[in-house]
mmCIF file of C-alpha atoms and ligand atoms in Angstrom:
data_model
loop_
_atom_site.group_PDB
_atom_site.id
_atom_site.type_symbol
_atom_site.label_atom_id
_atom_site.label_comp_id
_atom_site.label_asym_id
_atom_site.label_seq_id
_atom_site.Cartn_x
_atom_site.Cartn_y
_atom_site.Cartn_z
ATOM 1 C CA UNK W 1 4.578 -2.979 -9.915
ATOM 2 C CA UNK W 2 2.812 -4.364 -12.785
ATOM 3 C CA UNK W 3 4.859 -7.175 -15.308
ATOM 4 C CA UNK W 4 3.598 -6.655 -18.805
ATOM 5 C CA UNK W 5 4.655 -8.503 -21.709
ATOM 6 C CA UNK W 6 4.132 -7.419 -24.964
ATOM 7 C CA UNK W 7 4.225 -9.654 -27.991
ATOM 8 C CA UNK W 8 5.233 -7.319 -31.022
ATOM 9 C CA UNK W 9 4.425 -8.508 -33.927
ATOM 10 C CA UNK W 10 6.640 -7.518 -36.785
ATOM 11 C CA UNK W 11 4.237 -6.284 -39.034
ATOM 12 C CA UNK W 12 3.790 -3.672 -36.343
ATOM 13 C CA UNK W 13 7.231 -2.963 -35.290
ATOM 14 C CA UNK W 14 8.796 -2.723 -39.147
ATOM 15 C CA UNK W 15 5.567 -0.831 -41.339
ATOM 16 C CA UNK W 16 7.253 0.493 -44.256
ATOM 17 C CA UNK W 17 10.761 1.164 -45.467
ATOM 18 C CA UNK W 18 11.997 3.351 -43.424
ATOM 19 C CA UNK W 19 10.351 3.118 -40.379
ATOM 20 C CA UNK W 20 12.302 5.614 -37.870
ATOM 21 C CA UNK W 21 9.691 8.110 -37.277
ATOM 22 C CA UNK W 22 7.161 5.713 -36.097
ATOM 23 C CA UNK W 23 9.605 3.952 -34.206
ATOM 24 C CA UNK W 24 10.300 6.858 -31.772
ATOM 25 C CA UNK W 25 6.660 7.137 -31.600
ATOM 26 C CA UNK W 26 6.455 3.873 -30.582
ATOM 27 C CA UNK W 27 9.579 3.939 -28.338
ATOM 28 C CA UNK W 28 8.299 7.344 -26.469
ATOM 29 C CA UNK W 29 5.222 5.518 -25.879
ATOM 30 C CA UNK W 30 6.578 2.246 -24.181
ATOM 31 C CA UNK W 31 9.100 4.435 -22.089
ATOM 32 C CA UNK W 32 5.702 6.003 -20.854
ATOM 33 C CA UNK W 33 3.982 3.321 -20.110
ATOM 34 C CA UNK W 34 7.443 1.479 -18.527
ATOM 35 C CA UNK W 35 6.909 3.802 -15.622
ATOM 36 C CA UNK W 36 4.419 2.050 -14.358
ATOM 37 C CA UNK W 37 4.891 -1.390 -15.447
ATOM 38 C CA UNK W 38 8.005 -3.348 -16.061
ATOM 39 C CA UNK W 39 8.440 -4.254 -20.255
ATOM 40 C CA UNK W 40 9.022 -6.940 -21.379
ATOM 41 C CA UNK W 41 8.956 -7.054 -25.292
ATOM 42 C CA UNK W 42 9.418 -9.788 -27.526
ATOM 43 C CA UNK W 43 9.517 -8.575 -31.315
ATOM 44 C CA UNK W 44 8.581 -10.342 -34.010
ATOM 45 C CA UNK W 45 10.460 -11.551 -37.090
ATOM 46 C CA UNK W 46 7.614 -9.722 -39.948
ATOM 47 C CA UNK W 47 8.207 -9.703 -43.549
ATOM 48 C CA UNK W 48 12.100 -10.110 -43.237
ATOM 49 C CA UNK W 49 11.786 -13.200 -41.714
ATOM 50 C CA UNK W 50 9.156 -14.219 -44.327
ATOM 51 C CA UNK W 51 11.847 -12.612 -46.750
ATOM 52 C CA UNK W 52 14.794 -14.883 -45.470
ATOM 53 C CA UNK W 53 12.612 -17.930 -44.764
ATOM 54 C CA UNK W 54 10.671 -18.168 -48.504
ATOM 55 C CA UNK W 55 14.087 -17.883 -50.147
ATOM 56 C CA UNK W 56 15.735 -20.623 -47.672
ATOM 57 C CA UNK W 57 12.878 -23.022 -48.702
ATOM 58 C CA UNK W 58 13.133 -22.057 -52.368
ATOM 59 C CA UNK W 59 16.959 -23.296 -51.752
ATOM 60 C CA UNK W 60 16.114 -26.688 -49.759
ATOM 61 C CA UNK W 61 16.979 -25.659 -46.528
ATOM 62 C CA UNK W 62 15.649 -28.004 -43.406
ATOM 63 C CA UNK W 63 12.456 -26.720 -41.333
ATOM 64 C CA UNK W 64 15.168 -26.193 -38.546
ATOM 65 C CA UNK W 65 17.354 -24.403 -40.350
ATOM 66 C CA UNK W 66 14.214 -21.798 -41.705
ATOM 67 C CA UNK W 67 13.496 -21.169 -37.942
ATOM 68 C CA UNK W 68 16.575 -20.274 -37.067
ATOM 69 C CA UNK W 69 16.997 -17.787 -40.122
ATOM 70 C CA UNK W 70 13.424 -16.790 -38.552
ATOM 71 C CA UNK W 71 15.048 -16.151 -35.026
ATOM 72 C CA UNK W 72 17.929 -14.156 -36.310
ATOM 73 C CA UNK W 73 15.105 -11.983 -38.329
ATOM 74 C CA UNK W 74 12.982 -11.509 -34.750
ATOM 75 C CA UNK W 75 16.927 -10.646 -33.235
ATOM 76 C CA UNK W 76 17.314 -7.757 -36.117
ATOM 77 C CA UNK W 77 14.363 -6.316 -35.009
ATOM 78 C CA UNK W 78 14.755 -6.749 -31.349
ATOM 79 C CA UNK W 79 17.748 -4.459 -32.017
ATOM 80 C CA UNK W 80 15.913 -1.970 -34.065
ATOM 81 C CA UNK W 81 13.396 -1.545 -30.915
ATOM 82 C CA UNK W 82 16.452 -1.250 -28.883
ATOM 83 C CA UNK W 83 18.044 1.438 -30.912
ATOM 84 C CA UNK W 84 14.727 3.564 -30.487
ATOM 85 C CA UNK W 85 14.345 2.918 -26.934
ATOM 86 C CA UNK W 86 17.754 3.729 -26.036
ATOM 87 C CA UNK W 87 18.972 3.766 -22.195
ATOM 88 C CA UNK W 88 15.427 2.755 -21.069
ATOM 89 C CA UNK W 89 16.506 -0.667 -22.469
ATOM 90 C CA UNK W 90 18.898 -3.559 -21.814
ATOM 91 C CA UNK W 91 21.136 -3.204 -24.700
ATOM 92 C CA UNK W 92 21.569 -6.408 -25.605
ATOM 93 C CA UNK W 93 18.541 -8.516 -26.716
ATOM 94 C CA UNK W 94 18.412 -11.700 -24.210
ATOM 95 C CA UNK W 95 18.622 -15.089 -25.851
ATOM 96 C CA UNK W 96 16.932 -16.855 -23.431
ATOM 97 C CA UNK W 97 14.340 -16.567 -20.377
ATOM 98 C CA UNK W 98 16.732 -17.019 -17.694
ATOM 99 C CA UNK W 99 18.518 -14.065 -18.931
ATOM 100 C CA UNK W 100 15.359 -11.928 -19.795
ATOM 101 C CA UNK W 101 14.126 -12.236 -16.186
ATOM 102 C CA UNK W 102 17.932 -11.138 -14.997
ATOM 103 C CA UNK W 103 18.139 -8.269 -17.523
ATOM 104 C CA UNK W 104 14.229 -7.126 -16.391
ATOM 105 C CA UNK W 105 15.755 -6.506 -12.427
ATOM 106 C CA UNK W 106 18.239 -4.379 -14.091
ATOM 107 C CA UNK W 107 16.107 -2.027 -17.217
ATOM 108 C CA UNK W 108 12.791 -0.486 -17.017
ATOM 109 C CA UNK W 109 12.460 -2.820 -20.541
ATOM 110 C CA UNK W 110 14.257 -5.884 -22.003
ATOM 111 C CA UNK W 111 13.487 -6.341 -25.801
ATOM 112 C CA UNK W 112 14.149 -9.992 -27.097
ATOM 113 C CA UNK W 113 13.369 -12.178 -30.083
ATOM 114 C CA UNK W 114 13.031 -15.381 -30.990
ATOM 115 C CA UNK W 115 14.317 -18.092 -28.748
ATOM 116 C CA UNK W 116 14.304 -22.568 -30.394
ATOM 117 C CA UNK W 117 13.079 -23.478 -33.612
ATOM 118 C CA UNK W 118 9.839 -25.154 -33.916
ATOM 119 C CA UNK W 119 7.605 -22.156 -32.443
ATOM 120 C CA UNK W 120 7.080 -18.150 -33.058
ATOM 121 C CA UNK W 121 7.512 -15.565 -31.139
ATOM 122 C CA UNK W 122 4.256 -15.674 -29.506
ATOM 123 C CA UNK W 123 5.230 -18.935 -27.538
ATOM 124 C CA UNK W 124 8.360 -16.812 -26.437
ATOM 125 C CA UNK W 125 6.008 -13.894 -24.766
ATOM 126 C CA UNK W 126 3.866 -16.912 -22.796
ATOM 127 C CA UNK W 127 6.898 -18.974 -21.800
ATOM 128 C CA UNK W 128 8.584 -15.440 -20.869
ATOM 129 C CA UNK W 129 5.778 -14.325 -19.093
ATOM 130 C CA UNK W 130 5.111 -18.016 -17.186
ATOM 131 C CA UNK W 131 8.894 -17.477 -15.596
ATOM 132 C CA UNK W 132 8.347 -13.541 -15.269
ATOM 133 C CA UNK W 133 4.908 -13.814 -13.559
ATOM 134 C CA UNK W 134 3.782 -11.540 -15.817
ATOM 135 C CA UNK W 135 0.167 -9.472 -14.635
ATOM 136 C CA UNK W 136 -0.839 -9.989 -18.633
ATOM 137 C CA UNK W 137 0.334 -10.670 -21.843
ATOM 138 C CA UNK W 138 -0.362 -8.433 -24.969
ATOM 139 C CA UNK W 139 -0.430 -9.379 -28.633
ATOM 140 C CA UNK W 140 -0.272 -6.391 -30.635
ATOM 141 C CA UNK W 141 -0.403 -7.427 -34.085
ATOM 142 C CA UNK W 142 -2.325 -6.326 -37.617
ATOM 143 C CA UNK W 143 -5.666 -7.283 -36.886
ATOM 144 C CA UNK W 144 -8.151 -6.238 -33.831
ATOM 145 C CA UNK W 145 -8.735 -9.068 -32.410
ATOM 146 C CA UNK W 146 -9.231 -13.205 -32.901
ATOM 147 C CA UNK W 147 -12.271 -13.612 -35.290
ATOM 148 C CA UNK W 148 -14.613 -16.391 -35.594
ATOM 149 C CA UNK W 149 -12.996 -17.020 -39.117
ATOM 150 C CA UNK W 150 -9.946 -15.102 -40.984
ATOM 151 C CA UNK W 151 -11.033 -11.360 -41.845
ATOM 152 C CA UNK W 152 -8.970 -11.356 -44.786
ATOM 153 C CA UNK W 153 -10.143 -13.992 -46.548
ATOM 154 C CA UNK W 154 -13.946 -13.967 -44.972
ATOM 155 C CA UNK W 155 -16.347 -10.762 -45.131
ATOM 156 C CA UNK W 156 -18.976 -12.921 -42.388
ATOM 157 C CA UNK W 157 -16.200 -12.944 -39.522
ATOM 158 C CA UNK W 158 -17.112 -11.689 -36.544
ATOM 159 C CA UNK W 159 -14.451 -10.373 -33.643
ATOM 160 C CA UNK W 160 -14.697 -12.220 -30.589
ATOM 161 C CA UNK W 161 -14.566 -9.247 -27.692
ATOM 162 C CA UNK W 162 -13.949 -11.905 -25.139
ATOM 163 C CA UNK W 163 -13.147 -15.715 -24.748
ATOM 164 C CA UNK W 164 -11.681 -17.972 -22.324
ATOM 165 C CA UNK W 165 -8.369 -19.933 -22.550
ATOM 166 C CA UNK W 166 -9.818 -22.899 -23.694
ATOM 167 C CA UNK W 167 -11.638 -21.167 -26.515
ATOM 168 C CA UNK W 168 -8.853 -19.562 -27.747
ATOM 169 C CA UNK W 169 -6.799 -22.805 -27.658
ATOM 170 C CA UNK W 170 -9.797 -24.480 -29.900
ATOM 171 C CA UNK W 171 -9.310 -21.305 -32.133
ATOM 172 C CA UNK W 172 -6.082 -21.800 -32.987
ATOM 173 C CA UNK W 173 -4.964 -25.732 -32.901
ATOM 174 C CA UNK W 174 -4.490 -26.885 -36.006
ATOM 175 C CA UNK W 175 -3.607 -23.683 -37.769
ATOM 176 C CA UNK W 176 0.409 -23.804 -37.792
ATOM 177 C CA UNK W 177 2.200 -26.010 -39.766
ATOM 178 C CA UNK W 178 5.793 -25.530 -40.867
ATOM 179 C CA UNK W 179 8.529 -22.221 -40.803
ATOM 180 C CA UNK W 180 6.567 -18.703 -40.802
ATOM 181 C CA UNK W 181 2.403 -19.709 -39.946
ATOM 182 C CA UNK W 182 0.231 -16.697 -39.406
ATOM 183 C CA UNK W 183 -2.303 -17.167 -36.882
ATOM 184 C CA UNK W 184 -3.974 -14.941 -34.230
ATOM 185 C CA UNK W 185 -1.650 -16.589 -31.726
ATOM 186 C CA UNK W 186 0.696 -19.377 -32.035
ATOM 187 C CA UNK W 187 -1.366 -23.020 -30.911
ATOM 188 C CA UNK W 188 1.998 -23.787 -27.824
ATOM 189 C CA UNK W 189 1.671 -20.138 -26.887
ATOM 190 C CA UNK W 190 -2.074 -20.699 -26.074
ATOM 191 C CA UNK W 191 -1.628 -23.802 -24.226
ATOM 192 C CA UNK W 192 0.755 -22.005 -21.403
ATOM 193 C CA UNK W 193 -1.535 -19.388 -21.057
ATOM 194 C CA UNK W 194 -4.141 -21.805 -20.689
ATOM 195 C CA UNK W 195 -1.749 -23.234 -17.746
ATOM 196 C CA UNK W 196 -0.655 -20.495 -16.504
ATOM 197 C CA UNK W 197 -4.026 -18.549 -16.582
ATOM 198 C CA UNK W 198 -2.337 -15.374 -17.485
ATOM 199 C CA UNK W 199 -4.721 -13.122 -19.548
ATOM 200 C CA UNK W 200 -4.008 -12.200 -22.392
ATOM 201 C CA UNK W 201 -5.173 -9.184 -24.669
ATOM 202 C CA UNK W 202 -4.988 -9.149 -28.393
ATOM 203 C CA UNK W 203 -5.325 -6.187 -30.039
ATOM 204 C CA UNK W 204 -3.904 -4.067 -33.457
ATOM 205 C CA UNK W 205 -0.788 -2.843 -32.744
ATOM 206 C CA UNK W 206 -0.719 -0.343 -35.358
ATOM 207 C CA UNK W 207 -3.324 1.646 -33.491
ATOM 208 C CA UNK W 208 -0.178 2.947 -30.753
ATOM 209 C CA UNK W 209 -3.612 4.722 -28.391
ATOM 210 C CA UNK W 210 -5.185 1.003 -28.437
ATOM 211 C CA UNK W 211 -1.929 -0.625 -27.655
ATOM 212 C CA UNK W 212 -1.207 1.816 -25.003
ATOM 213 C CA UNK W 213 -4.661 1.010 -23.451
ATOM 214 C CA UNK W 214 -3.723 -2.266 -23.637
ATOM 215 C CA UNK W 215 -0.275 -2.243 -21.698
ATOM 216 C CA UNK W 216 -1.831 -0.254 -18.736
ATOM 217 C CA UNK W 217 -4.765 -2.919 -18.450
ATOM 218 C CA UNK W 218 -7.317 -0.554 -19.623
ATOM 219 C CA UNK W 219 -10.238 -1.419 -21.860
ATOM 220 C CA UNK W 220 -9.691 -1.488 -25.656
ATOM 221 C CA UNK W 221 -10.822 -2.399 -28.992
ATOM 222 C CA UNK W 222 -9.523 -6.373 -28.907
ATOM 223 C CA UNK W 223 -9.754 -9.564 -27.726
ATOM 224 C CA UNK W 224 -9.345 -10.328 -24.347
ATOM 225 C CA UNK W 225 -8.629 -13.732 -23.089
ATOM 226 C CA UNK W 226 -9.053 -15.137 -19.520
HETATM 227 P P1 UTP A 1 7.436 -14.759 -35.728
HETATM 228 O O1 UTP A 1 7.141 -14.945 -34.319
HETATM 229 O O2 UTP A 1 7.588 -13.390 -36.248
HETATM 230 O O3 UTP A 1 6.380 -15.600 -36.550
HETATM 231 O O4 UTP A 1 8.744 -15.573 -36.101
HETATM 232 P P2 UTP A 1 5.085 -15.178 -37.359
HETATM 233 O O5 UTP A 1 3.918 -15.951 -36.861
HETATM 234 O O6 UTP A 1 5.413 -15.308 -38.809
HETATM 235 O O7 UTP A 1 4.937 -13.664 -36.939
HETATM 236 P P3 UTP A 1 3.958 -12.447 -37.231
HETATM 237 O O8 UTP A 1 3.073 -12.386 -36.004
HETATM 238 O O9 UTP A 1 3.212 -12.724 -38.497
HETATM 239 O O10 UTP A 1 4.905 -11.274 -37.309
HETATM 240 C C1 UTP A 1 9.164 -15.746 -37.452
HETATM 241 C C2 UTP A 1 9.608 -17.148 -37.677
HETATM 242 O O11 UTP A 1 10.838 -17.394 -36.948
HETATM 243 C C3 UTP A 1 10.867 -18.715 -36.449
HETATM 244 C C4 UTP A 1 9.605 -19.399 -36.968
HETATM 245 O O12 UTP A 1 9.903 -19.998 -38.222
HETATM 246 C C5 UTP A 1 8.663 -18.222 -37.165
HETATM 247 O O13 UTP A 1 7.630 -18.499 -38.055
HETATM 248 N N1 UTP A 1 10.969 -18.702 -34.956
HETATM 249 C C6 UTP A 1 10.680 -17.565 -34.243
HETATM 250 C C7 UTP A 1 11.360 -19.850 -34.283
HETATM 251 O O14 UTP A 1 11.597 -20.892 -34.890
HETATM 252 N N2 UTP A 1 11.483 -19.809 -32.913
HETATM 253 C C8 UTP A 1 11.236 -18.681 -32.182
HETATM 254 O O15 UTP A 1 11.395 -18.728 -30.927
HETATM 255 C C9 UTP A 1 10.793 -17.544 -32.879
#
């Protein structure tokens, strides 16, 4: 059987304010896809960590202490996923790899967050999927794709449809810097991919037909890396 990780972003998993509807959408469509490959989902910590981590900063809190209001945010949300998902996944959200790998021989999917200060959640899914031996690694998150420049800010940019490891790692060094960065992928996350040569598929998880492409290895709209 296939190993998929999925990288959730949180902008994808938490939409709007009261995001239940959508979340049993998106839970009926991971138990589908779970039939055929083992989940395992890392969810990210979105605009409540931003939320949490802005008004920590405001306050003086340390860098350290930021990401770890960061991780409990990705840990909220883990537990939302959970709630949607139901019996189909480990109930409690692992808070480390050795224990992700041991709750993944027991539930069709294990739903985690954040892990040690310093990174994002994205360098969770590649470390996870290094010690899971993951087929691939998916990065559903709020735009289609790495770009040659950031689409929000610049009309010219261009989506990359496919690049290898080492292009994506020259993408995106140099581009996080302190609690909460947005980038395409986090720069640590890239470098055990680059490794590991796992490939890795980025794509916008707000489209759930894309995403499910994306899970079963199928072509989508994205960016695939390997
Ligand atoms: P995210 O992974 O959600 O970061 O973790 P992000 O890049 O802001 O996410 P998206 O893709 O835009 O949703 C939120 C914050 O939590 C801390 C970091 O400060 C991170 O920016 N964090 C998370 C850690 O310190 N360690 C972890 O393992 C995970």
């Amino acid at each position: 059987m296939d190993i998929t990780v999925l990288s959730l972003g949180g902008s994808v998993l938490v939409k709007d304010e009261d995001p239940s509807a959508y979340l049993s959408e998106l839970a009926r469509m991971l138990v589908e896809v779970s039939s055929n490959t083992k989940l395992y989902i890392v969810a990210g910590g979105g605009r409540i960590a931003r939320f949490y981590i802005r008004a920590g900063r405001s306050l003086g809190a340390t860098e350290q202490y930021l990401d770890l209001m960061g991780i409990d945010a990705t840990r909220l949300n883990a537990r939302l996923l959970v709630a949607a998902l139901k019996e189909h996944a480990c109930p409690e959200p692992p808070r480390e790899y050795e224990e992700a790998a041991l709750a993944g021989a027991r539930y069709p999917i294990v739903v985690m967050g954040g892990v040690t200060p310093g990174v994002t959640t994205d360098a969770v899914s590649a470390r996870l999927a290094e010690r899971v031996g993951a087929t691939r690694l998916v990065n559903a998150t709020s735009v289609d794709g790495a770009y040659t420049a950031d689409p929000k800010k610049d009309v010219c940019a261009k989506r990359i449809p496919r690049m290898s490891h080492e292009e994506l790692v020259r993408l995106v060094t140099g581009t996080a810097e302190g609690a909460g960065p947005t980038t395409v992928f986090d720069p640590i996350g890239a470098e055990v991919l680059m490794r590991t040569h796992i490939p890795l598929t980025i794509v916008d998880g707000r489209s759930m037909k894309n995403l499910k492409l994306a899970l079963e290895g199928k072509e989508c709209v994205g960016t695939i890396v390997d």
